[in-house]
């Protein structure tokens, strides 16, 4: 059995640094240890655990012993928790007065934890004692929570390196760009260049245009005869992504955009995306050469996609910028049309270095 130093001030643990025994491949003794409760304000020594009480190798799989616990039962159970003055967690129920919760079978505790909000598990439950810490760290718990939330199905067969991280990334997964389809006019976008007759919002399919592949998209932004550019700056910490998650695990960042030309007018489309530090220094970027579409084209919508992977630690913001202008210099709005832009933090964590020169990958839709 080895010893590991755990920083208790992180999101995962809370509190001060302490040394804990590392469990070997087989069951082993656990000694009593002083623990500070961090934000809970608790101090004390938890009772020793003489052995790891998980299922033995010969026992049936944990899911085959899985009890049925409703969220109502779990809420009532947790609402009755209190802490003994010596640091022992107890239950306030009259029928279980001062009885140790840790006497419950671990599969029951694991099922209760399945219904506890994820952040509460890490911030409030995990620091309580070594038993709860071990249960919260079990992959089975986070796989069950992922199934309960619909992030995976019963027949899920894709490899997952860390189920806890997988769950949080799936929970946070959404389009980080606001107003991507012009439903709120130009709201949430910062105008960088507003040349010609300026930016404008139009309804699909538009003059000399085609329908968008997704019928839910109803509008688009359109540029003019001089350069039009707009941007959004995404603050990742404000969106719920904490530093340890971004720097240690560095999940893939998937950027997409859609553009089209009018059939009767050529145009030039451009896009630039930058991953920046807290002080806005560029750490990685996707900025392909502008795309020029000739006059008398088919006006079909084209998707642009790029995935940032294995980028440097320290990313705190994402700057997204796109736009363009027409090539005929006609008054009005004959430049590229853009809509349905997105920035999504994936649950995947690719460790293959990204190409040194990003290439524009476009597919006709």
XYZ file of C-alpha atoms in Angstrom:
365
model
C 0.000 0.000 0.000
C 1.392 3.393 -0.996
C 0.632 6.914 0.178
C -0.644 9.749 -1.964
C -0.875 13.468 -1.123
C -4.334 14.782 -1.978
C -4.915 18.544 -2.483
C -8.143 19.016 -0.568
C -8.680 22.550 -1.911
C -9.627 21.405 -5.406
C -13.130 21.144 -6.800
C -13.006 17.395 -6.283
C -12.053 17.322 -2.601
C -12.255 20.617 -0.729
C -10.263 21.440 2.404
C -6.531 21.196 3.056
C -3.843 18.807 1.822
C -3.608 15.430 3.538
C -1.886 12.082 3.049
C -4.079 9.071 2.373
C -3.253 5.384 1.903
C -3.655 4.115 -1.634
C -5.634 0.900 -1.919
C -3.714 -1.964 -3.543
C -5.250 -4.309 -6.099
C -6.712 -6.393 -3.283
C -8.480 -5.453 -0.034
C -6.276 -3.880 2.602
C -6.479 -2.137 5.985
C -7.480 1.488 6.285
C -6.329 3.400 9.334
C -8.292 6.083 11.130
C -7.324 9.544 9.889
C -8.067 13.136 10.949
C -10.137 14.920 8.321
C -11.103 18.560 7.990
C -14.495 19.062 6.460
C -13.586 22.037 4.258
C -16.707 24.037 3.514
C -18.670 21.821 5.892
C -16.708 23.219 8.832
C -16.244 19.767 10.386
C -13.223 18.297 12.109
C -12.726 14.898 13.702
C -11.423 11.374 13.269
C -13.547 8.916 11.362
C -13.771 5.302 12.536
C -11.179 2.965 10.958
C -12.231 0.795 8.066
C -10.703 -2.629 8.566
C -11.146 -3.653 4.965
C -12.582 -2.525 1.668
C -16.149 -3.738 1.821
C -16.901 -3.831 -1.881
C -18.193 -6.973 -3.600
C -15.697 -9.807 -3.695
C -14.379 -11.001 -7.068
C -16.693 -13.996 -6.846
C -19.775 -11.902 -6.089
C -22.330 -11.194 -8.824
C -22.049 -7.835 -10.632
C -23.152 -4.818 -8.632
C -26.035 -4.075 -11.009
C -27.527 -7.493 -10.302
C -27.829 -6.476 -6.616
C -29.114 -3.012 -7.432
C -32.008 -1.885 -5.216
C -34.741 0.483 -6.300
C -34.466 3.906 -4.668
C -36.626 6.828 -5.770
C -35.417 10.431 -5.765
C -38.009 11.163 -3.048
C -36.491 8.464 -0.833
C -32.987 9.727 -1.524
C -33.987 13.325 -0.737
C -35.597 12.299 2.566
C -32.533 10.228 3.407
C -30.107 13.061 2.764
C -32.237 15.727 4.433
C -31.984 13.764 7.687
C -28.188 13.655 7.689
C -26.296 15.293 10.532
C -22.768 15.055 11.874
C -21.662 13.746 15.241
C -19.458 16.076 17.255
C -16.559 13.643 16.715
C -17.019 13.774 12.958
C -19.135 10.636 12.497
C -21.972 10.998 9.994
C -25.303 9.843 11.476
C -28.982 9.817 10.547
C -31.603 11.821 12.444
C -34.507 9.458 11.735
C -36.239 8.326 15.000
C -35.978 4.725 13.854
C -32.227 5.063 13.281
C -31.293 7.552 15.972
C -27.534 8.014 16.027
C -27.073 4.887 13.913
C -24.131 5.121 11.556
C -25.154 5.502 7.934
C -21.999 3.685 7.004
C -23.542 0.478 8.359
C -25.836 0.414 5.342
C -24.772 -1.908 2.523
C -22.557 -0.078 0.089
C -24.806 -0.884 -2.875
C -27.627 0.966 -1.063
C -25.398 4.004 -0.465
C -24.283 3.862 -4.084
C -27.888 3.852 -5.280
C -28.724 6.820 -3.039
C -25.721 8.711 -4.420
C -27.004 8.060 -7.941
C -29.853 10.500 -7.216
C -27.756 13.188 -5.523
C -26.837 16.238 -7.686
C -23.313 15.782 -9.050
C -21.766 18.924 -7.570
C -23.260 18.136 -4.163
C -21.657 14.690 -4.350
C -18.223 16.228 -4.837
C -18.499 19.284 -2.615
C -20.615 17.937 0.263
C -20.571 14.125 0.258
C -17.063 13.236 -0.880
C -15.236 15.033 1.998
C -17.343 13.308 4.709
C -15.221 10.171 5.150
C -12.994 7.728 3.288
C -15.908 5.359 2.588
C -17.974 8.088 0.935
C -14.916 9.357 -0.905
C -14.316 5.880 -2.351
C -17.957 5.429 -3.349
C -18.110 8.835 -5.033
C -14.966 7.929 -6.984
C -16.334 4.587 -8.212
C -16.860 4.575 -11.995
C -20.078 2.573 -11.606
C -21.748 5.518 -9.841
C -21.047 7.962 -12.669
C -21.993 5.429 -15.317
C -25.345 4.949 -13.563
C -25.854 8.705 -13.334
C -25.037 9.033 -17.051
C -27.628 6.372 -17.850
C -30.199 8.040 -15.594
C -29.657 11.389 -17.355
C -29.899 9.822 -20.804
C -26.270 10.535 -21.738
C -25.794 6.858 -22.612
C -28.029 3.886 -23.363
C -28.084 0.409 -21.856
C -26.169 -0.958 -24.851
C -23.440 1.742 -24.738
C -20.173 0.142 -25.875
C -17.839 3.099 -26.469
C -14.758 3.295 -24.238
C -14.791 5.991 -21.540
C -11.526 6.872 -19.806
C -13.126 8.681 -16.849
C -16.857 8.356 -16.194
C -16.915 11.226 -13.711
C -15.451 13.653 -16.257
C -17.693 12.168 -18.950
C -20.771 12.923 -16.838
C -19.820 16.540 -16.170
C -18.906 17.212 -19.796
C -22.232 15.753 -20.952
C -24.075 17.832 -18.334
C -22.434 21.031 -19.591
C -22.682 20.180 -23.292
C -24.564 22.830 -25.302
C -23.984 25.487 -27.936
C -21.953 28.214 -26.245
C -22.778 30.792 -28.938
C -25.859 32.889 -28.280
C -28.372 33.782 -30.981
C -26.665 31.631 -33.636
C -29.622 31.630 -36.045
C -30.556 35.342 -35.996
C -33.834 34.760 -34.153
C -33.008 37.770 -31.939
C -31.720 40.040 -34.672
C -28.097 41.054 -34.077
C -28.317 40.546 -30.296
C -25.268 38.977 -28.580
C -22.992 39.689 -31.555
C -20.302 42.345 -31.603
C -20.008 44.099 -34.966
C -16.349 44.254 -36.023
C -16.892 45.556 -39.573
C -20.167 46.887 -40.923
C -19.264 47.838 -44.476
C -21.509 48.495 -47.483
C -25.157 48.525 -46.473
C -24.250 46.791 -43.174
C -25.306 43.472 -41.674
C -28.909 42.414 -42.049
C -31.163 39.533 -40.945
C -33.359 37.782 -43.540
C -35.717 34.811 -43.555
C -34.955 31.542 -45.317
C -34.686 30.675 -48.134
C -34.220 34.307 -49.224
C -33.968 35.728 -52.744
C -32.079 33.390 -55.089
C -31.411 31.096 -52.132
C -32.140 27.530 -51.002
C -33.704 25.953 -47.926
C -31.454 25.173 -44.986
C -30.843 21.423 -44.314
C -32.408 21.744 -40.841
C -36.013 22.956 -41.090
C -35.813 24.360 -37.542
C -33.487 27.107 -38.770
C -35.638 29.966 -40.082
C -33.300 32.959 -40.466
C -29.756 33.934 -41.397
C -27.362 36.886 -41.248
C -26.336 38.414 -44.582
C -23.427 40.687 -45.540
C -23.087 43.473 -48.091
C -20.709 44.803 -50.792
C -17.963 45.813 -48.361
C -16.439 43.724 -45.575
C -18.853 42.718 -42.782
C -17.516 40.856 -39.737
C -19.098 39.988 -36.389
C -17.857 38.084 -33.353
C -18.654 36.563 -29.972
C -16.301 36.009 -27.044
C -17.146 32.965 -24.909
C -15.985 33.007 -21.270
C -15.569 29.321 -20.422
C -15.453 29.785 -16.624
C -18.657 31.830 -16.765
C -20.222 28.963 -18.745
C -19.441 26.497 -15.936
C -16.106 25.008 -17.037
C -13.627 25.132 -14.170
C -9.851 25.410 -14.549
C -8.958 21.852 -13.547
C -11.374 20.425 -16.100
C -9.994 22.621 -18.887
C -6.293 22.268 -18.065
C -6.039 18.652 -16.940
C -8.511 16.926 -19.248
C -8.676 19.406 -22.158
C -11.883 18.128 -23.805
C -12.273 18.508 -27.563
C -13.783 21.822 -28.682
C -15.916 21.479 -31.806
C -16.601 24.611 -33.878
C -19.113 24.681 -36.747
C -20.540 27.299 -39.083
C -22.793 27.341 -42.168
C -22.580 29.722 -45.126
C -24.152 30.121 -48.566
C -24.067 32.538 -51.489
C -26.891 33.945 -53.557
C -27.181 32.098 -56.881
C -26.920 35.350 -58.852
C -23.882 36.856 -57.073
C -20.428 35.699 -56.059
C -19.069 36.265 -52.559
C -16.131 35.697 -50.237
C -16.644 34.010 -46.840
C -14.179 34.008 -43.953
C -14.002 32.550 -40.446
C -11.541 32.755 -37.555
C -11.667 31.020 -34.155
C -9.100 31.567 -31.385
C -8.624 29.788 -28.052
C -7.207 32.374 -25.673
C -5.823 32.559 -22.151
C -7.263 34.568 -19.269
C -5.365 37.620 -20.540
C -6.487 36.970 -24.151
C -3.264 35.562 -25.553
C -3.971 33.155 -28.441
C -3.051 29.561 -27.540
C -4.572 27.822 -30.589
C -6.457 29.042 -33.641
C -8.423 28.015 -36.718
C -8.207 30.638 -39.429
C -8.330 29.090 -42.927
C -7.974 31.124 -46.133
C -11.155 32.918 -47.281
C -13.501 30.902 -49.499
C -14.667 32.578 -52.730
C -17.825 31.381 -54.495
C -18.349 32.347 -58.125
C -21.425 34.066 -59.546
C -24.202 31.783 -60.839
C -23.655 29.079 -58.252
C -26.128 26.556 -56.836
C -26.646 28.588 -53.589
C -26.367 25.457 -51.483
C -25.484 25.697 -47.794
C -21.991 24.574 -46.796
C -20.921 23.430 -43.323
C -17.495 24.332 -41.944
C -16.232 22.211 -39.036
C -13.049 22.191 -36.962
C -12.135 20.337 -33.767
C -9.542 21.677 -31.325
C -7.835 18.765 -29.549
C -4.786 18.416 -27.313
C -4.498 22.193 -27.111
C -2.240 23.847 -24.495
C -3.431 24.277 -20.892
C -4.695 27.709 -19.903
C -7.613 28.164 -22.323
C -10.234 30.447 -20.737
C -11.969 32.134 -23.687
C -13.019 31.278 -27.235
C -13.217 34.094 -29.801
C -15.468 33.285 -32.783
C -15.530 35.609 -35.809
C -17.033 35.265 -39.291
C -18.424 37.262 -42.206
C -17.445 38.360 -45.708
C -18.638 40.439 -48.672
C -19.921 40.060 -52.221
C -17.609 40.062 -55.236
C -19.807 42.135 -57.579
C -19.865 45.270 -55.400
C -23.652 45.535 -55.721
C -25.634 47.795 -53.403
C -27.786 45.811 -50.999
C -27.170 42.437 -49.378
C -25.504 40.125 -51.880
C -22.626 38.835 -49.710
C -22.372 35.452 -47.932
C -25.201 34.328 -45.693
C -24.300 32.710 -42.353
C -26.344 30.893 -39.702
C -26.466 28.013 -37.202
C -22.955 28.663 -35.873
C -21.879 26.620 -32.836
C -19.138 26.030 -30.285
C -19.590 22.815 -28.318
C -17.284 21.304 -25.679
C -17.306 17.571 -26.409
C -17.197 14.712 -23.908
C -14.280 13.305 -25.920
C -10.653 13.951 -24.999
C -8.391 13.347 -27.976
C -4.698 13.298 -27.298
C -3.548 13.319 -30.933
C -1.821 16.641 -31.661
C -3.766 18.916 -33.999
C -2.223 19.713 -37.417
C 0.110 22.691 -37.439
C -1.879 24.271 -40.268
C -5.662 23.995 -39.961
C -7.456 23.172 -43.187
C -10.982 24.226 -44.041
C -13.158 21.139 -44.206
C -16.442 21.843 -45.963
C -19.228 19.529 -47.047
C -22.200 20.517 -49.133
C -25.517 20.229 -47.300
